[in-house]
Short mmCIF file of C-alpha atoms in Angstrom, two decimals:
data_model
loop_
_atom_site.label_atom_id
_atom_site.label_comp_id
_atom_site.label_asym_id
_atom_site.label_seq_id
_atom_site.Cartn_x
_atom_site.Cartn_y
_atom_site.Cartn_z
CA MET A 1 0.25 -17.87 2.96
CA SER A 2 -0.95 -14.98 5.16
CA ARG A 3 -4.22 -13.43 4.19
CA LEU A 4 -4.01 -9.61 3.98
CA THR A 5 -6.67 -7.57 5.71
CA ILE A 6 -6.51 -3.79 6.07
CA GLN A 7 -8.20 -1.85 8.89
CA MET A 8 -8.53 1.85 7.98
CA LEU A 9 -7.50 4.23 10.74
CA ASP A 10 -8.22 7.62 9.20
CA GLY A 11 -10.78 9.41 7.01
CA PRO A 12 -14.46 8.63 6.36
CA TYR A 13 -13.74 4.85 6.17
CA ALA A 14 -12.00 4.67 9.55
CA GLU A 15 -12.46 1.25 11.29
CA GLN A 16 -13.62 -0.43 8.10
CA HIS A 17 -11.89 -3.70 7.05
CA SER A 18 -10.93 -4.79 3.60
CA SER A 19 -9.41 -8.14 2.53
CA PHE A 20 -7.28 -8.72 -0.55
CA ASP A 21 -6.48 -11.93 -2.46
CA VAL A 22 -3.94 -10.37 -4.86
CA ASP A 23 -0.09 -10.15 -4.71
CA VAL A 24 0.14 -6.34 -5.01
CA VAL A 25 -2.08 -3.73 -3.33
CA THR A 26 -1.33 -0.12 -4.30
CA PHE A 27 -2.48 2.56 -1.83
CA GLY A 28 -2.84 6.33 -2.03
CA ARG A 29 -5.42 9.11 -2.59
CA GLY A 30 -5.92 8.30 -6.30
CA GLY A 31 -9.06 6.51 -7.24
CA ASP A 32 -7.21 4.04 -9.34
CA ASN A 33 -5.51 2.50 -6.25
CA ALA A 34 -6.66 -0.85 -4.87
CA LEU A 35 -6.70 0.87 -1.40
CA VAL A 36 -7.88 4.51 -1.40
CA VAL A 37 -6.83 6.62 1.55
CA SER A 38 -7.88 10.27 2.42
CA THR A 39 -5.11 10.92 4.98
CA GLU A 40 -3.60 14.40 4.74
CA HIS A 41 -0.20 14.43 3.12
CA ALA A 42 -0.77 11.13 1.38
CA SER A 43 0.13 11.10 -2.25
CA ARG A 44 -1.93 9.96 -5.16
CA HIS A 45 0.28 6.85 -5.52
CA HIS A 46 1.77 6.67 -2.15
CA GLY A 47 3.03 3.14 -1.96
CA GLU A 48 2.48 -0.60 -2.40
CA LEU A 49 1.98 -3.72 -0.40
CA ARG A 50 3.57 -6.68 -2.06
CA LEU A 51 3.53 -10.44 -1.39
CA ILE A 52 7.19 -11.49 -1.98
CA ASP A 53 8.18 -15.09 -1.38
CA GLY A 54 5.23 -15.56 0.97
CA GLN A 55 5.93 -12.53 3.00
CA TRP A 56 3.88 -9.29 2.75
CA MET A 57 6.14 -6.20 2.27
CA VAL A 58 5.47 -2.43 2.18
CA ILE A 59 7.22 -0.13 -0.25
CA GLY A 60 7.08 3.64 0.05
CA LEU A 61 6.84 5.54 -3.24
CA SER A 62 5.98 9.06 -1.97
CA GLY A 63 8.22 11.98 -1.48
CA ASN A 64 6.11 12.82 1.54
CA GLY A 65 7.54 9.72 3.34
CA THR A 66 6.00 6.49 4.49
CA LYS A 67 6.17 5.22 8.08
CA VAL A 68 5.70 1.72 9.60
CA ASN A 69 5.03 1.99 13.35
CA ARG A 70 6.27 5.62 13.16
CA ARG A 71 9.62 4.62 11.57
CA THR A 72 10.27 6.13 8.12
CA ILE A 73 10.85 3.73 5.21
CA GLY A 74 11.85 4.16 1.58
CA GLU A 75 11.51 2.24 -1.73
CA LYS A 76 13.23 -0.77 -0.26
CA PRO A 77 10.65 -3.44 0.65
CA VAL A 78 10.14 -3.73 4.41
CA ALA A 79 8.61 -6.89 5.89
CA LEU A 80 5.22 -6.53 7.66
CA ARG A 81 4.01 -8.14 10.77
CA ASP A 82 0.49 -8.62 12.01
CA GLY A 83 -0.68 -5.36 13.59
CA ASP A 84 1.86 -3.10 11.94
CA VAL A 85 0.52 0.46 11.34
CA VAL A 86 1.37 2.31 8.02
CA GLY A 87 1.16 6.04 8.09
CA VAL A 88 2.56 9.37 6.67
CA GLY A 89 3.81 12.18 8.84
CA ARG A 90 2.06 12.09 12.16
CA SER A 91 -1.09 10.47 10.71
CA GLU A 92 -1.82 6.72 10.72
CA MET A 93 -3.39 5.48 7.50
CA PHE A 94 -4.14 1.82 8.14
CA ARG A 95 -3.29 -1.17 10.20
CA VAL A 96 -2.15 -4.51 8.58
CA ARG A 97 -3.80 -7.73 9.75
CA LEU A 98 -2.03 -10.87 8.68
CA ALA A 99 -3.76 -14.14 9.47
CA ASP A 100 -2.29 -17.49 8.53
CA GLU A 101 -5.09 -19.28 6.61
CA SER A 102 -4.17 -22.54 8.40
CA THR A 103 -4.27 -21.13 11.91
CA PRO A 104 -7.99 -20.99 12.51
CA VAL A 105 -8.55 -24.65 11.52
CA ALA A 106 -5.69 -25.90 13.63
CA ALA A 107 -6.93 -24.06 16.59
CA ALA A 108 -10.38 -25.38 16.22
CA ALA A 109 -9.23 -28.99 15.87
CA SER A 110 -7.23 -28.81 19.18
CA ALA A 111 -9.91 -27.02 21.20
CA ASP A 112 -13.08 -28.65 20.00
CA SER A 113 -14.53 -32.06 20.68
CA ASP A 114 -14.49 -34.89 17.96
CA ALA A 115 -17.79 -33.54 16.60
CA GLY A 116 -16.37 -30.04 16.30
CA ALA A 117 -13.19 -31.27 14.53
CA SER A 118 -15.42 -33.21 12.13
CA ALA A 119 -17.46 -30.09 11.41
CA ALA A 120 -14.24 -28.09 10.76
CA LYS A 121 -13.15 -30.73 8.28
CA ASN A 122 -16.42 -30.56 6.52
CA ARG A 123 -16.17 -26.77 6.23
CA ASN A 124 -12.62 -27.08 4.87
CA ARG A 125 -13.89 -29.60 2.33
CA THR A 126 -16.72 -27.30 1.32
CA TRP A 127 -14.33 -24.30 0.86
CA MET A 128 -12.00 -26.41 -1.17
CA MET A 129 -14.82 -27.47 -3.50
CA ILE A 130 -15.85 -23.85 -3.88
CA GLY A 131 -12.17 -22.97 -4.67
CA ILE A 132 -11.91 -25.73 -7.30
CA TYR A 133 -15.33 -24.56 -8.82
CA TRP A 134 -14.01 -21.03 -9.26
CA ILE A 135 -10.67 -22.19 -10.68
CA VAL A 136 -12.68 -24.17 -13.31
CA ILE A 137 -14.93 -21.16 -14.05
CA VAL A 138 -11.93 -18.83 -14.53
CA ALA A 139 -10.17 -21.35 -16.76
CA VAL A 140 -13.24 -21.71 -18.92
CA PHE A 141 -13.60 -17.96 -19.06
CA MET A 142 -9.98 -17.42 -20.12
CA ALA A 143 -10.29 -20.22 -22.73
CA LEU A 144 -13.31 -18.41 -24.26
CA THR A 145 -11.86 -14.87 -24.24
CA ILE A 146 -8.22 -15.38 -25.26
CA THR A 147 -7.08 -16.06 -28.78
CA PHE A 148 -4.35 -18.75 -28.99
CA ASP A 149 -1.38 -18.62 -31.33
CA ASP A 150 -0.09 -21.75 -33.02
CA GLU A 151 2.75 -22.17 -30.49
CA GLY A 152 3.76 -20.81 -27.11
CA ALA A 153 2.27 -17.45 -26.24
CA LYS A 154 -1.35 -16.36 -26.15
CA ALA A 155 -2.28 -13.05 -27.74
CA GLY A 156 -5.16 -11.29 -25.91
CA GLU A 157 -8.22 -10.30 -27.83
CA ALA A 158 -7.63 -6.70 -29.22
CA PHE A 159 -9.36 -3.70 -27.61
CA THR A 160 -11.48 -1.48 -29.85
CA ALA A 161 -11.20 2.27 -29.95
CA GLU A 162 -14.59 2.39 -28.39
CA GLN A 163 -13.52 0.20 -25.51
CA ILE A 164 -10.39 2.33 -24.94
CA ARG A 165 -12.53 5.54 -24.94
CA ALA A 166 -15.09 4.00 -22.52
CA GLU A 167 -12.34 2.97 -20.00
CA ILE A 168 -10.62 6.48 -20.08
CA GLN A 169 -13.96 8.26 -19.71
CA ARG A 170 -15.16 5.99 -16.76
CA ARG A 171 -15.43 8.26 -13.73
CA SER A 172 -13.85 7.59 -10.33
CA PRO A 173 -15.71 5.69 -7.67
CA ARG A 174 -17.87 7.82 -5.41
CA VAL A 175 -16.29 9.13 -2.23
CA PRO A 176 -17.61 11.41 0.55
CA PRO A 177 -17.55 15.04 -0.57
CA ASP A 178 -14.51 16.87 0.54
CA ASP A 179 -13.80 20.44 -0.70
CA ARG A 180 -10.14 20.34 0.61
CA LEU A 181 -9.27 17.14 -1.19
CA ALA A 182 -11.01 18.33 -4.31
CA ALA A 183 -8.80 21.49 -4.29
CA ILE A 184 -5.68 19.47 -3.77
CA ALA A 185 -6.56 17.18 -6.70
CA LEU A 186 -7.32 20.20 -8.97
CA ASN A 187 -3.99 21.67 -8.09
CA GLU A 188 -2.18 18.39 -8.86
CA ALA A 189 -3.90 18.19 -12.27
CA ARG A 190 -2.70 21.74 -13.17
CA GLN A 191 0.84 20.94 -12.01
CA TYR A 192 0.96 17.74 -14.15
CA LEU A 193 -0.15 19.74 -17.18
CA ASP A 194 2.10 22.78 -16.52
CA GLN A 195 5.24 20.75 -15.63
CA PRO A 196 5.03 17.27 -17.17
CA THR A 197 7.72 15.11 -15.62
CA SER A 198 7.16 11.75 -17.23
CA ALA A 199 5.36 9.91 -20.15
CA GLY A 200 2.46 9.38 -17.75
CA SER A 201 1.89 13.01 -16.83
CA LEU A 202 -1.11 13.38 -19.02
CA PHE A 203 -2.70 10.31 -17.54
CA PHE A 204 -2.07 11.51 -13.95
CA ALA A 205 -3.46 14.94 -14.81
CA HIS A 206 -6.66 13.19 -16.08
CA GLN A 207 -6.80 11.03 -13.00
CA SER A 208 -6.47 14.04 -10.76
CA TYR A 209 -9.27 15.82 -12.55
CA LYS A 210 -11.58 12.81 -12.11
CA GLU A 211 -10.63 12.62 -8.41
CA ALA A 212 -11.56 16.31 -8.00
CA LEU A 213 -14.90 15.64 -9.61
CA ALA A 214 -15.50 12.67 -7.30
CA TYR A 215 -14.71 14.76 -4.16
CA GLN A 216 -16.99 17.60 -5.51
CA GLY A 217 -19.68 14.93 -6.11
CA VAL A 218 -20.35 16.15 -9.75
CA GLN A 219 -19.84 14.79 -13.25
CA GLN A 220 -18.39 17.92 -14.67
CA PHE A 221 -16.88 21.25 -13.38
CA GLY A 222 -19.40 23.48 -15.18
CA ALA A 223 -18.50 26.49 -17.25
CA GLY A 224 -14.91 27.63 -16.73
CA ASP A 225 -11.24 26.90 -17.30
CA ASP A 226 -11.13 23.68 -15.33
CA GLN A 227 -13.90 22.03 -17.47
CA ILE A 228 -12.18 23.10 -20.68
CA ALA A 229 -8.79 21.85 -19.48
CA PHE A 230 -10.36 18.58 -18.24
CA MET A 231 -12.12 17.88 -21.58
CA ASP A 232 -9.03 18.74 -23.59
CA THR A 233 -6.87 16.48 -21.35
CA GLU A 234 -9.32 13.59 -21.70
CA GLN A 235 -9.57 13.92 -25.41
CA ARG A 236 -5.78 14.11 -25.79
CA LEU A 237 -5.23 11.05 -23.65
CA ILE A 238 -7.82 9.06 -25.62
CA GLU A 239 -6.15 9.98 -28.90
CA ARG A 240 -2.63 9.25 -27.76
CA VAL A 241 -3.52 5.90 -26.08
CA THR A 242 -5.63 4.71 -29.01
CA GLU A 243 -2.94 5.68 -31.68
CA GLN A 244 -0.21 4.04 -29.65
CA TYR A 245 -2.30 0.89 -29.00
CA ILE A 246 -3.10 0.46 -32.67
CA ASP A 247 0.56 0.79 -33.63
CA ALA A 248 1.70 -1.69 -30.94
CA ASN A 249 -1.02 -4.26 -31.80
CA THR A 250 -0.16 -3.91 -35.49
CA TYR A 251 3.45 -4.85 -34.76
CA LEU A 252 2.35 -7.82 -32.60
CA LEU A 253 0.00 -9.20 -35.26
CA GLY A 254 2.60 -8.69 -37.84
CA GLY A 255 5.12 -10.77 -35.96
CA GLN A 256 7.47 -7.80 -35.24
CA TRP A 257 7.98 -8.92 -31.65
CA ASP A 258 10.79 -6.49 -30.61
CA ARG A 259 8.90 -3.41 -31.98
CA ALA A 260 5.71 -4.68 -30.36
CA LYS A 261 7.36 -5.12 -26.98
CA ASP A 262 8.79 -1.56 -27.20
CA ALA A 263 5.53 -0.11 -28.36
CA PHE A 264 3.42 -1.73 -25.66
CA THR A 265 6.05 -0.89 -22.97
CA GLU A 266 5.83 2.77 -24.15
CA LEU A 267 2.03 2.56 -23.93
CA ALA A 268 2.26 1.16 -20.37
CA GLU A 269 4.40 4.16 -19.47
CA MET A 270 1.93 6.54 -21.15
CA TYR A 271 -1.07 4.90 -19.47
CA PRO A 272 0.20 3.63 -16.04
CA ALA A 273 -3.09 2.53 -14.70
CA ASN A 274 -3.33 -0.21 -11.92
CA THR A 275 -3.55 -3.61 -13.56
CA SER A 276 -5.86 -4.83 -10.79
CA THR A 277 -8.50 -2.15 -11.53
CA SER A 278 -7.92 -1.36 -15.29
CA ALA A 279 -8.77 -3.93 -18.00
CA LEU A 280 -6.72 -2.08 -20.54
CA ALA A 281 -3.65 -1.81 -18.35
CA LYS A 282 -3.88 -5.56 -17.61
CA HIS A 283 -4.27 -6.39 -21.27
CA VAL A 284 -1.27 -4.16 -22.22
CA SER A 285 0.88 -5.94 -19.62
CA HIS A 286 -0.21 -9.21 -21.04
CA GLN A 287 0.66 -8.19 -24.62
CA ILE A 288 4.13 -7.22 -23.40
CA ASP A 289 4.54 -10.84 -21.98
CA VAL A 290 3.38 -12.20 -25.41
CA ALA A 291 6.07 -10.17 -27.22
CA TYR A 292 8.81 -11.32 -24.79
CA SER A 293 7.63 -14.97 -25.14
CA LYS A 294 7.74 -14.91 -28.90
CA GLN A 295 11.37 -13.72 -28.58
CA GLY A 296 12.13 -16.69 -26.40
CA LYS A 297 12.67 -14.35 -23.43
CA LYS A 298 11.03 -13.97 -20.09
CA ARG A 299 10.02 -10.46 -18.94
CA ARG A 300 11.71 -9.25 -15.82
CA ARG A 301 9.35 -7.74 -13.32
CA LEU A 302 10.01 -5.35 -10.42
CA ARG A 303 9.63 -7.20 -7.08
#
């Protein structure tokens, strides 16, 4: 499998490298993305990098367009090669580096002396042991934190109302101050509230407000309409998500698998956070899998 490394080409993190060991890497201006970009014209949720059948693909999700090596792509997955550049408009966002994890070892074995080859094998053995160690640790952790049903599926430990509130109120990661991007985020928040287009509009409005705070380098907007709207949006989101979660989990615990599946799916649409950065979103996705499993079905996922 090729290891994915991203080299940023624009913004305050230009020339920095980030590596990912997951199958899906979302990118965009929103702080809930696995890869946050600040390129002009980039959308909050601009696109995704997906590992499909051992091949890294890029999917464009923005109406502003996504380009690979200056060629426009759409929502159909496009295969990536080492060195490909992903951008928007005339701007380049990042370069994709794909290194076959077996290549460095093979090269070292052919070029080095017998002693060098032996050292390489020892390093491989060391990394293998570290990998096994972490697999065991993760397995033990899951065994301690997941409640097992009598047969088949595993129902995740329920979230409390306090945990839901704490996650929603968690502020976006710090970013370099940028008044222009803060203004864009504020405008997007207002648009999501004024013209809701999906079940997740309240969530996206809240995320945009938090993004604006991050770019302003503050915890609140101060006295004014924006602070009032932000607090109202946050409270409404907390109440809706908590109420929907309680209903969905009640169906699941009561063995009403079909209603639980529908309720958790509706919750995922209402709270479409990234499962790689949100514990609640990951938990909701797992509960949907449980409901499907209890019906003897397998959940179909978008690839």
